Coordinates of C-alpha atoms and ligand atoms in Angstrom, one line a residue:
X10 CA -38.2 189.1 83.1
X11 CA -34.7 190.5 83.4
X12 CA -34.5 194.2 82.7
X13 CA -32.3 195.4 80.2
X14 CA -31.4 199.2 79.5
X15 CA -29.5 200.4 77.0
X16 CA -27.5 203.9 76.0
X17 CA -28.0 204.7 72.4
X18 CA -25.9 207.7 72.0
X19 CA -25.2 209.4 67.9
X20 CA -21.5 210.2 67.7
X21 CA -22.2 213.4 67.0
X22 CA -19.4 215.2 69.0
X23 CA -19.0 216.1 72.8
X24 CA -20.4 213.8 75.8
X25 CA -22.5 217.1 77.0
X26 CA -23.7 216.5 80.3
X27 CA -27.4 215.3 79.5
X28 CA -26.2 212.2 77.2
X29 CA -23.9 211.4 80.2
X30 CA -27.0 211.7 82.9
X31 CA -29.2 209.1 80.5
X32 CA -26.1 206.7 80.3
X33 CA -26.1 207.6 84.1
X34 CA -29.8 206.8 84.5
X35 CA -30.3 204.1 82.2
X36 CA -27.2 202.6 84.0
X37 CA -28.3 202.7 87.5
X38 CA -32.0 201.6 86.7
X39 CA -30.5 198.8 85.3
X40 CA -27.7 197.8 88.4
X41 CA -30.7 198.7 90.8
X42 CA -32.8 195.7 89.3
X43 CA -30.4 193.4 88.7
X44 CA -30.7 193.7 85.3
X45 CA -28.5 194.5 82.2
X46 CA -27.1 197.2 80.3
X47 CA -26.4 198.2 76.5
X48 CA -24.4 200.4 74.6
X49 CA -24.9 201.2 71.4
X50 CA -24.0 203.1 69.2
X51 CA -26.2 205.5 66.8
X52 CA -24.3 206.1 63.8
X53 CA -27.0 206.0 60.9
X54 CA -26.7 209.7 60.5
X55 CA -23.5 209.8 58.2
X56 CA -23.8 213.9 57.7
X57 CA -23.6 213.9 61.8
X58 CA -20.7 211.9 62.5
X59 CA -17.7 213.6 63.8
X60 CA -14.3 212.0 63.6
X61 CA -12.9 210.4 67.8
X62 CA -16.8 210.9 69.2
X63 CA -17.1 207.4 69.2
X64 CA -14.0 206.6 71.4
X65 CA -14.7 209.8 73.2
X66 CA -18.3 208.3 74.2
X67 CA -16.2 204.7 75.4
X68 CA -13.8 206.9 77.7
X69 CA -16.1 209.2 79.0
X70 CA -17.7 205.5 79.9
X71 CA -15.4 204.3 81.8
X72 CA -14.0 207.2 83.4
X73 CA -17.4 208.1 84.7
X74 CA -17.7 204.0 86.0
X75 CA -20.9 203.3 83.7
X76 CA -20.2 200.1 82.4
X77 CA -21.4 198.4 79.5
X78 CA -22.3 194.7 80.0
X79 CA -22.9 194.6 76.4
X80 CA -22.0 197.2 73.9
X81 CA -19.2 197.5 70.6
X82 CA -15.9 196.2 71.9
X83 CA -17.2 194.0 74.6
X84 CA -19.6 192.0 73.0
X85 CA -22.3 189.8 73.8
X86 CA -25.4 187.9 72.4
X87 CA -27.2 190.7 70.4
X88 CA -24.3 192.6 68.6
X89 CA -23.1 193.9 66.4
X90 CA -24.0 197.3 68.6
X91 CA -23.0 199.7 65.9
X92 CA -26.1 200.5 63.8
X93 CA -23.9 200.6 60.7
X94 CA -23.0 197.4 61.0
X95 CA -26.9 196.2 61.3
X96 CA -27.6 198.1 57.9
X97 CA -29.0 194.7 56.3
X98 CA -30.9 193.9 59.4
X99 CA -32.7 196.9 59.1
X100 CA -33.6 196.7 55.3
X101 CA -34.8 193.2 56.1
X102 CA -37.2 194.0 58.7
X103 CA -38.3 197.2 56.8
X104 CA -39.1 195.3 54.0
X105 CA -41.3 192.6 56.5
X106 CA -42.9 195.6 57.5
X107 CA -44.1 196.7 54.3
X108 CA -45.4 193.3 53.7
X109 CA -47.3 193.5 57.2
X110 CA -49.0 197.1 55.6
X111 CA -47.0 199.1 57.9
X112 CA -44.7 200.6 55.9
X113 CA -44.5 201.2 51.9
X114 CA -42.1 202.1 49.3
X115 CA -41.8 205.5 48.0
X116 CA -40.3 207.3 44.9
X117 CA -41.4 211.2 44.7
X118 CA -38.4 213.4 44.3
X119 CA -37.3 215.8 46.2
X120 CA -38.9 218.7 44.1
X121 CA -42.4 217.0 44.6
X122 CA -41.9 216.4 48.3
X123 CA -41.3 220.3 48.7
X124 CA -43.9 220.8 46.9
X125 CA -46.2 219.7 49.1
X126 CA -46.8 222.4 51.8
X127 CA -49.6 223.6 54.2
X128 CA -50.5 227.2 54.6
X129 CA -48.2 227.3 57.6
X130 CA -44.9 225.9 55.4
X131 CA -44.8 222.4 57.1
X132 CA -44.4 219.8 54.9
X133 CA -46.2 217.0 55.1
X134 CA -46.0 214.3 52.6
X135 CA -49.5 213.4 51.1
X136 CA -49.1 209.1 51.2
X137 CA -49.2 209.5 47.6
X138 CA -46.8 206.0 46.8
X139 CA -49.1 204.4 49.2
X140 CA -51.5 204.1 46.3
X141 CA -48.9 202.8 43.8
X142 CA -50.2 199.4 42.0
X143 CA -48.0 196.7 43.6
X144 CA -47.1 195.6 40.0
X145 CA -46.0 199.2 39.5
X146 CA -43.4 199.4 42.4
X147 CA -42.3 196.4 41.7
X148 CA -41.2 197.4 38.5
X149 CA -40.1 200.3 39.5
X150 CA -37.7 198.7 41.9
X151 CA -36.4 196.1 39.4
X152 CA -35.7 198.8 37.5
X153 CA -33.2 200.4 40.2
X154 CA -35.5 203.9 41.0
X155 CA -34.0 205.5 43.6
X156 CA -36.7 205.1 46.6
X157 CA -37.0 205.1 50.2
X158 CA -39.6 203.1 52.7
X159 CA -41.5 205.3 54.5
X160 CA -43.9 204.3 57.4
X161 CA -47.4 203.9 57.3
X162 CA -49.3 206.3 60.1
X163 CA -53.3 206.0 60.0
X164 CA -55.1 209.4 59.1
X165 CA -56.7 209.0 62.3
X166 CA -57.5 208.5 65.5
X167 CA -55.3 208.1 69.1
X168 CA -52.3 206.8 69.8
X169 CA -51.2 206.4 73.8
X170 CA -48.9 205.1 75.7
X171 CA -48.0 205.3 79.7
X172 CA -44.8 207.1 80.3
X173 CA -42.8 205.7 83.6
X174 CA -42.2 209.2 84.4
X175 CA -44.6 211.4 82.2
X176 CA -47.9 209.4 82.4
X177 CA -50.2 209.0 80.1
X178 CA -48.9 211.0 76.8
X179 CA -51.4 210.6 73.6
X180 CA -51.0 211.8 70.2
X181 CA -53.5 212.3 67.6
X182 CA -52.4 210.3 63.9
X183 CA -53.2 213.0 61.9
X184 CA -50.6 214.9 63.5
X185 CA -47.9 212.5 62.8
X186 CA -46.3 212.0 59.4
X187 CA -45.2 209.3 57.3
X188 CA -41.7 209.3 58.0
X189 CA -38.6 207.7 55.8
X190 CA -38.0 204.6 57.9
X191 CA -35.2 203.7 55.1
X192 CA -33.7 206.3 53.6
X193 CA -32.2 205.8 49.4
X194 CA -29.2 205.2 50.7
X195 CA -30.4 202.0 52.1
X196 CA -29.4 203.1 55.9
X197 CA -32.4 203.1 58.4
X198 CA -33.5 206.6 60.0
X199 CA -33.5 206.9 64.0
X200 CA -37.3 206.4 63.4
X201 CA -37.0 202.8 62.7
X202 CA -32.9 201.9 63.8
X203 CA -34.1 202.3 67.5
X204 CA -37.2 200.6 67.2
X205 CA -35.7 197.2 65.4
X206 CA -33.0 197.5 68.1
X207 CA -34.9 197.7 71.1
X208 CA -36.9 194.6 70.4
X209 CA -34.1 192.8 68.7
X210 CA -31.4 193.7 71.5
X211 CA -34.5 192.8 74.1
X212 CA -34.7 196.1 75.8
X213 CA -37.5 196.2 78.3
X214 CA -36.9 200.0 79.5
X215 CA -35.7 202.8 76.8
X216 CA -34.3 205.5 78.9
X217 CA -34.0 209.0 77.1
X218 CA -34.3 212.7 77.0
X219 CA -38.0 213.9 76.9
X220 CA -37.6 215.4 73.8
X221 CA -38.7 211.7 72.3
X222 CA -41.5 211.6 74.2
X223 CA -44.3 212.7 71.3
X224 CA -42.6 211.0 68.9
X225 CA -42.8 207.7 70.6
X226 CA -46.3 206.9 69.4
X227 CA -44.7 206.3 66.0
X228 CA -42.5 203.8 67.2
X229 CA -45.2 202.2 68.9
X230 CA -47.3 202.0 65.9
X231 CA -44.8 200.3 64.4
X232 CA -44.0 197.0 67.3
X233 CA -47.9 197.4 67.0
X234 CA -47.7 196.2 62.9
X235 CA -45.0 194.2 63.9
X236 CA -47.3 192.2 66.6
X237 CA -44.2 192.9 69.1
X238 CA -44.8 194.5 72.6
X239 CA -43.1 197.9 72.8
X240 CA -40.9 198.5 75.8
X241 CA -41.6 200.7 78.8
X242 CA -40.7 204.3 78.8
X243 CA -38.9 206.4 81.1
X244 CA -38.3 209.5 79.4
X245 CA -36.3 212.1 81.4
X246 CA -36.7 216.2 82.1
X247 CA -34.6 218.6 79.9
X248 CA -31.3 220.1 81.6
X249 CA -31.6 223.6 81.6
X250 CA -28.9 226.7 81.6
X251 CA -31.1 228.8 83.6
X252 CA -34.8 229.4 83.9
X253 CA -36.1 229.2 80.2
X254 CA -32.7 227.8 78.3
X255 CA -31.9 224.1 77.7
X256 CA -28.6 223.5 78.2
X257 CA -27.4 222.5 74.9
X258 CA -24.1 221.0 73.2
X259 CA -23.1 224.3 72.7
X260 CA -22.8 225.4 75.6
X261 CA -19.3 224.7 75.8
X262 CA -18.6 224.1 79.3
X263 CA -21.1 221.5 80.0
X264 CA -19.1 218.1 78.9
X265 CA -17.5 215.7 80.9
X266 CA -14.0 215.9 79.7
X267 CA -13.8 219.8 80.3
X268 CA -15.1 219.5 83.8
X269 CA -12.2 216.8 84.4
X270 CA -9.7 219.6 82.6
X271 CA -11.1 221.8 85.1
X272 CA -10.1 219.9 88.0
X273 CA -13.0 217.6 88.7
X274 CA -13.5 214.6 90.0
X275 CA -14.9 211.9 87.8
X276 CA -16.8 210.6 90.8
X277 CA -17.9 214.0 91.7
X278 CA -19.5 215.2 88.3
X279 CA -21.3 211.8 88.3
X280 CA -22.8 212.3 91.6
X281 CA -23.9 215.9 90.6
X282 CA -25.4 214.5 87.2
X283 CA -27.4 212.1 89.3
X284 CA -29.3 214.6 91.2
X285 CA -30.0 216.9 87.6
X286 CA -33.6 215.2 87.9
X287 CA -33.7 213.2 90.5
X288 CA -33.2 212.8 94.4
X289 CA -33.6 209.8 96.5
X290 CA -36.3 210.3 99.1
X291 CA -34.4 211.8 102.0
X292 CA -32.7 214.4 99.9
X293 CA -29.2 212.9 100.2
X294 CA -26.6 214.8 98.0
X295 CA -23.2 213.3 98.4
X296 CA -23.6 209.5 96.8
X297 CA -21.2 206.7 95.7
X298 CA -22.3 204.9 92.6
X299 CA -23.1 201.9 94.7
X300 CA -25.2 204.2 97.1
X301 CA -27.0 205.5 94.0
X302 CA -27.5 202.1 92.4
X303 CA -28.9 201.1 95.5
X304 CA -31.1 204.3 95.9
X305 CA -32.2 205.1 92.1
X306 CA -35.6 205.1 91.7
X307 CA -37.7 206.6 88.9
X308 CA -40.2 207.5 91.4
X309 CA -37.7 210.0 92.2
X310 CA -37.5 211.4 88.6
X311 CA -39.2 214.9 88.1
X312 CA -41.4 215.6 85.3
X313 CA -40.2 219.6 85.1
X314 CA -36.7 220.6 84.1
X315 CA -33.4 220.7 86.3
X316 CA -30.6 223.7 86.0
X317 CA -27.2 222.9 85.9
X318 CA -25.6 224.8 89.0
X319 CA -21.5 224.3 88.1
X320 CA -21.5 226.2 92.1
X321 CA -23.5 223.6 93.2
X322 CA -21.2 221.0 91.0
X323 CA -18.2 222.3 92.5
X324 CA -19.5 222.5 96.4
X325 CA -20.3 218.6 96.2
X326 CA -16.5 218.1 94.1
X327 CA -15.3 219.9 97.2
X328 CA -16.7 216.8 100.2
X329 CA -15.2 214.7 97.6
X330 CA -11.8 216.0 97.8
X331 CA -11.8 216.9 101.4
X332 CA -12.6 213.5 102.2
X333 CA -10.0 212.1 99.8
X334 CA -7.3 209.9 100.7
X335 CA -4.0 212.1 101.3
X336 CA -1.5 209.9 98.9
X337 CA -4.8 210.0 95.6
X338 CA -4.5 214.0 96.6
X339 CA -0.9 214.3 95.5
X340 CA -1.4 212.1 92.6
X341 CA -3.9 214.8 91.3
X342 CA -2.6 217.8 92.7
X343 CA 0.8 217.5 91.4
X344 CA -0.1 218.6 87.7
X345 CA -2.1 221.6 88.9
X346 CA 1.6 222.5 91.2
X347 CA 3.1 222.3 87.8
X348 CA 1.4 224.5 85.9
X349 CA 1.8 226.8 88.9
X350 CA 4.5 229.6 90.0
X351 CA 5.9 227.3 92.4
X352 CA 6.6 224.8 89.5
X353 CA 9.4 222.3 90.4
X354 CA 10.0 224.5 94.0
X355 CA 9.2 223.8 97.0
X356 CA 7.6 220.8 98.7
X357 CA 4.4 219.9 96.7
X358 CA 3.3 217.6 99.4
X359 CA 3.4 220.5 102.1
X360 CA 1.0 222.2 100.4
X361 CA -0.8 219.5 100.0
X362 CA -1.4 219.1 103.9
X363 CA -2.6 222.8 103.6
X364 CA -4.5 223.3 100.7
X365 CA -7.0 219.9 100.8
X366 CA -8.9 221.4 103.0
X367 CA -9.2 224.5 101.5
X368 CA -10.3 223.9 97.7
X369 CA -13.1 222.4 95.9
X370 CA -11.6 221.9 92.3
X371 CA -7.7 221.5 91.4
X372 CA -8.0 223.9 89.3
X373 CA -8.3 226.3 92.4
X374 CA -4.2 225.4 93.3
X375 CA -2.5 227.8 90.7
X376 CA -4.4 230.6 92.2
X377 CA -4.2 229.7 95.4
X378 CA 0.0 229.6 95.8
X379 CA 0.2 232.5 93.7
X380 CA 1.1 234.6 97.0
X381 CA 4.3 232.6 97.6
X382 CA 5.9 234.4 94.5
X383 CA 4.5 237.7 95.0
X384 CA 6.8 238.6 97.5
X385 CA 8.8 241.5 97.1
X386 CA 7.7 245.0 97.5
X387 CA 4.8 245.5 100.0
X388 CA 3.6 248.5 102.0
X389 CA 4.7 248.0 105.6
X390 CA 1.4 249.9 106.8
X391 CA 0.4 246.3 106.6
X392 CA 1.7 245.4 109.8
X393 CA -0.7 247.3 111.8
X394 CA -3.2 245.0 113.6
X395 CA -5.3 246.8 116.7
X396 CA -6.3 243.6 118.4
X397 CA -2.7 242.8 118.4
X398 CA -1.3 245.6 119.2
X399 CA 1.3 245.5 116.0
X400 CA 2.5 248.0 113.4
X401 CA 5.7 248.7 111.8
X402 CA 7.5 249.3 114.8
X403 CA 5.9 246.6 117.1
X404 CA 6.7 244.4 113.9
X405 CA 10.6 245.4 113.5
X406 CA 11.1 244.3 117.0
X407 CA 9.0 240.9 117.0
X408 CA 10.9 240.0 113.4
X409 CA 14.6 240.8 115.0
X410 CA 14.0 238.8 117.9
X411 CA 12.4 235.8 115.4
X412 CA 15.0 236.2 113.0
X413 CA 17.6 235.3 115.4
X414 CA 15.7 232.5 117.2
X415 CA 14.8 231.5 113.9
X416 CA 18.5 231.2 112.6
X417 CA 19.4 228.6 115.7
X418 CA 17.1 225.9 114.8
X419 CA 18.5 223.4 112.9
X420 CA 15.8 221.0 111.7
X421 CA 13.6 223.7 110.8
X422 CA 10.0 222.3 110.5
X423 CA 6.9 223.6 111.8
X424 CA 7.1 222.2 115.4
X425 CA 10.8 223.9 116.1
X426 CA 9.7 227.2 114.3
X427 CA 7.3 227.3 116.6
X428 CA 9.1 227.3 119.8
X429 CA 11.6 229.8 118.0
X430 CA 8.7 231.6 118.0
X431 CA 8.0 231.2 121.6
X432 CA 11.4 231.8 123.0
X433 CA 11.8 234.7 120.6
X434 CA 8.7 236.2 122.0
X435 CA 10.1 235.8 125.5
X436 CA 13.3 237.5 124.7
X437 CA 11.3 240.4 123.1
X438 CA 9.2 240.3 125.7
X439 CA 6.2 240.6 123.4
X440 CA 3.1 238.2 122.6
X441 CA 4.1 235.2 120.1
X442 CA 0.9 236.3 118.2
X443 CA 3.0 239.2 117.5
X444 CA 5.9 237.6 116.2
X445 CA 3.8 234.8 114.2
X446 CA 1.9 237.5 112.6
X447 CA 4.6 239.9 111.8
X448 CA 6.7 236.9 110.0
X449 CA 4.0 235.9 108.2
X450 CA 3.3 238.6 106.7
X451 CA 7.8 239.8 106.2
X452 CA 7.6 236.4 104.5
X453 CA 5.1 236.1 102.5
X454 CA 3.8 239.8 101.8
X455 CA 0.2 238.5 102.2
X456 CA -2.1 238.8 105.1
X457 CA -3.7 235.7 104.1
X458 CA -1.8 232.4 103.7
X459 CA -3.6 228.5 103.7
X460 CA -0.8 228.0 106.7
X461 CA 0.5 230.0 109.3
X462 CA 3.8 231.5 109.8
X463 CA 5.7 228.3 110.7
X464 CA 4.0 226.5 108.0
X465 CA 4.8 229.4 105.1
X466 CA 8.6 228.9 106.9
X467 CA 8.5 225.6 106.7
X468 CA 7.6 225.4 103.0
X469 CA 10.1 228.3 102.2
X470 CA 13.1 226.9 103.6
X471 CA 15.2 227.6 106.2
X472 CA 17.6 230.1 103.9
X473 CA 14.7 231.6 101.9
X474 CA 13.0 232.5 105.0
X475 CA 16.1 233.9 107.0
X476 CA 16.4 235.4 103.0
X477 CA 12.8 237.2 103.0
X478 CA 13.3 238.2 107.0
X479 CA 16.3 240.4 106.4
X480 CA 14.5 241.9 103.3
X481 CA 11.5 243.3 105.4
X482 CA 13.5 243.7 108.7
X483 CA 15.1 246.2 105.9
X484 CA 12.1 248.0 104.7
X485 CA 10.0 248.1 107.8
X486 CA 14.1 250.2 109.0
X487 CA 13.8 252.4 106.1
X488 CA 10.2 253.5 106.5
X489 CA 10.9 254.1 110.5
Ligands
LIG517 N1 -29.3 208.3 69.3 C1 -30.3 209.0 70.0 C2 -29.7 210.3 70.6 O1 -28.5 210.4 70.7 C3 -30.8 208.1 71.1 C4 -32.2 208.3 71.5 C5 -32.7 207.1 72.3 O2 -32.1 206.8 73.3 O3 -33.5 206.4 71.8 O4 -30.4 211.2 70.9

């Protein structure tokens, strides 16, 4: 049997990190068998839907390379895949079900149903409907009563079901209630929308948060009236904030599209999201989506929660853009240059060559040429070095000698500044440590730079540099 998988998100807002990691999961168990995999799309709950969630849910998609073979907007054999679209499906089958004993029509109001509480305040409703004469609802139907269908749970005995990852999970009846399965609207409740899809839509493996996994003896209750074979379960560990929090959707932070705002790589955060509950047997970290596919395993799911490190997210973004290919740097760097102090100056693609190596997210470049601009007034005590020998004095000499090397080269890159360097180190007679430092630091103000001095020349220009020379050569001869 082909496996099929599917992603039933609601579009209820964000794409918060743990309804990306079951797309992820549900995605790669899928591509790992050879199977098939679904999207669709959860939209019974009208109080819930918030406006662009639903194209947010299809880019987050296909930024993050999870790709539907099925699913709204691509198609395929089972659709529609928008559960608002199914709505007379679902009435259909609800109304099979009834007939089958499994389900049955019901027309308290809401005063009676909050009525009816236990000592503790739960409500539970009381089955009263289920005793209706059939000649009774009938009429009462014809008659256009408002009513839902609510599902028929035995008073007792066990439920149980094996759980891929969970085991064995079993529920007693009498704890479960009668839910709506239709509400008076005529839409279908998640309680019976995900059950009619599943086996409709031929899912073999439902893939979701744990949080569905003691309600999922309902569901199999009712494939079980049905006479249909329930699918397997994999249900997955909570995310957690820290030690006792789940991360929820209000934790701002945690959604795909402000991680990419941040600086992220798509390819990154997926590969991050793929290890928030599980890990391939050798403890690999940094994993292509074809490595993963190949790897995934729900052997490797844990039962117990995982925390979302963002360090930990942004170490990992780091091998990714380290690694990166020089020309896909500058494609993404080049907005994070703009919003930047050097802004439309100086050569982005220099500080490209110095700065890949050196950061982890883009959103790490503003900060990081912020020292270019900050020149101006700095405290010459800076200049003293022991191991070098240097301070102010040492420094006036070494920057006189390299200002006028420095003003005879004529391509002026980092290979020639260099050997101005050298020969004005040999005129000073001094070390060309000296005179690299000391530049640095009359041209940049900072003792650390990403490059050293002949790169921070390099990047500055020719006339900025000769410029920002004569400035210091002019402070370090006041303060002597
Ligand atoms: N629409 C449900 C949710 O977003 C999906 C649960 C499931 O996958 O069955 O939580």
């Amino acid at each position: 049997m082909k496996v099929r998988t599917r992603f039933a998100p609601s579009p209820t807002g964000f794409m918060h990190i743990g309804n990306l990691r079951t797309a992820l999961y549900s995605f790669l168990f899928a591509r790992h068998a050879g199977g098939e995999f679904i999207l669709r799309i959860e939209d019974t709950d009208e109080k819930r839907y918030v406006e662009g969630a639903v194209e947010l849910i299809y880019r987050t998609l296909k930024a993050s390379g999870i790709t539907p073979d099925e699913g709204p907007g691509i198609g395929g054999e089972h659709g529609p895949y928008i559960q608002s679209e199914r709505k007379s499906i679902y009435l259909e089958y609800a109304e099979k079900l009834v007939e089958l004993g499994g389900a049955y029509y019901c027309f308290c109001d809401k005063a009676r149903i909050e009525s009816l509480t236990d000592e503790n305040g739960n409500h539970k409703y009381d089955k009263h409907c289920l005793s209706l004469p059939k000649e009774e609802v009938e009429r009462r139907l014809k008659a256009g009563e408002p009513h839902v269908i609510r599902q028929n749970i035995p008073t007792s005995g066990m439920t149980e079901y094996e759980d891929m990852v969970y085991g064995t999970i079993s529920v007693d009846s009498a704890d479960l209630e009668d839910n709506i399965l239709i509400k008076s609207d005529g839409m279908p409740t998640y309680n019976f929308a995900n059950v009619i899809d599943d086996h409709l839509m031929g899912i073999t493996h439902v893939t979701r948060g744990s949080e569905y996994l003691s309600s999922t003896p309902k569901y199999n209750l009712i494939y079980a009236a049905f006479g249909w074979t329930p699918p397997k379960y994999i249900h997955l560990p909570p995310i957690m904030k820290d030690a006792t929090h789940k991360l929820s959707k209000r934790y701002g932070d945690a959604n795909f599209e402000d991680f990419i705002a941040k600086g992220y790589l798509p390819e990154a955060i997926v590969n991050y999201i793929a290890l928030l509950g599980w890990s391939p047997k050798d403890d690999a970290e940094k994993m292509s989506m074809s490595e993963l596919i190949e790897r995934f395993s729900v052997d490797g799911i844990s039962k117990s929660g995982s925390i979302f490190d963002e360090p930990k997210m942004k170490w990992l973004n780091g091998l990714y853009v380290h690694e990166m290919d020089p020309e896909k740097f500058s494609e993404y760097s080049a907005k994070w240059y703009d919003k930047s102090v050097i802004a439309g100056k100086y050569d982005y693609k220099k500080w490209d060559a110095l700065l890949k190596s050196r950061i982890d997210i883009f959103s790490e470049i503003p900060e990081k040429v912020e020292f270019i601009e900050n020149f101006g007034a700095y405290d010459v005590e800076m200049y003293r070095h022991k191991k070098l020998k240097a301070d102010p004095a040492a420094a006036l000499t070494a920057l006189k000698a390299a200002r006028a090397e420095m003003e005879r080269v004529e391509k002026f890159e980092p290979e020639s500044i260099n050997e101005a360097f050298a020969r004005a180190a040999e005129n000073a007679g001094i070390k060309k440590g000296l005179v690299q430092w000391s530049v640095r630091l009359a041209v940049t103000g900072a003792a650390v730079t990403p490059g050293g001095a002949a790169e921070m020349a390099d990047i500055l220009g020719k006339e900025e540099t000769l410029r920002r020379t004569d400035f210091s050569i002019k402070l370090l001869e006041e303060s002597l």
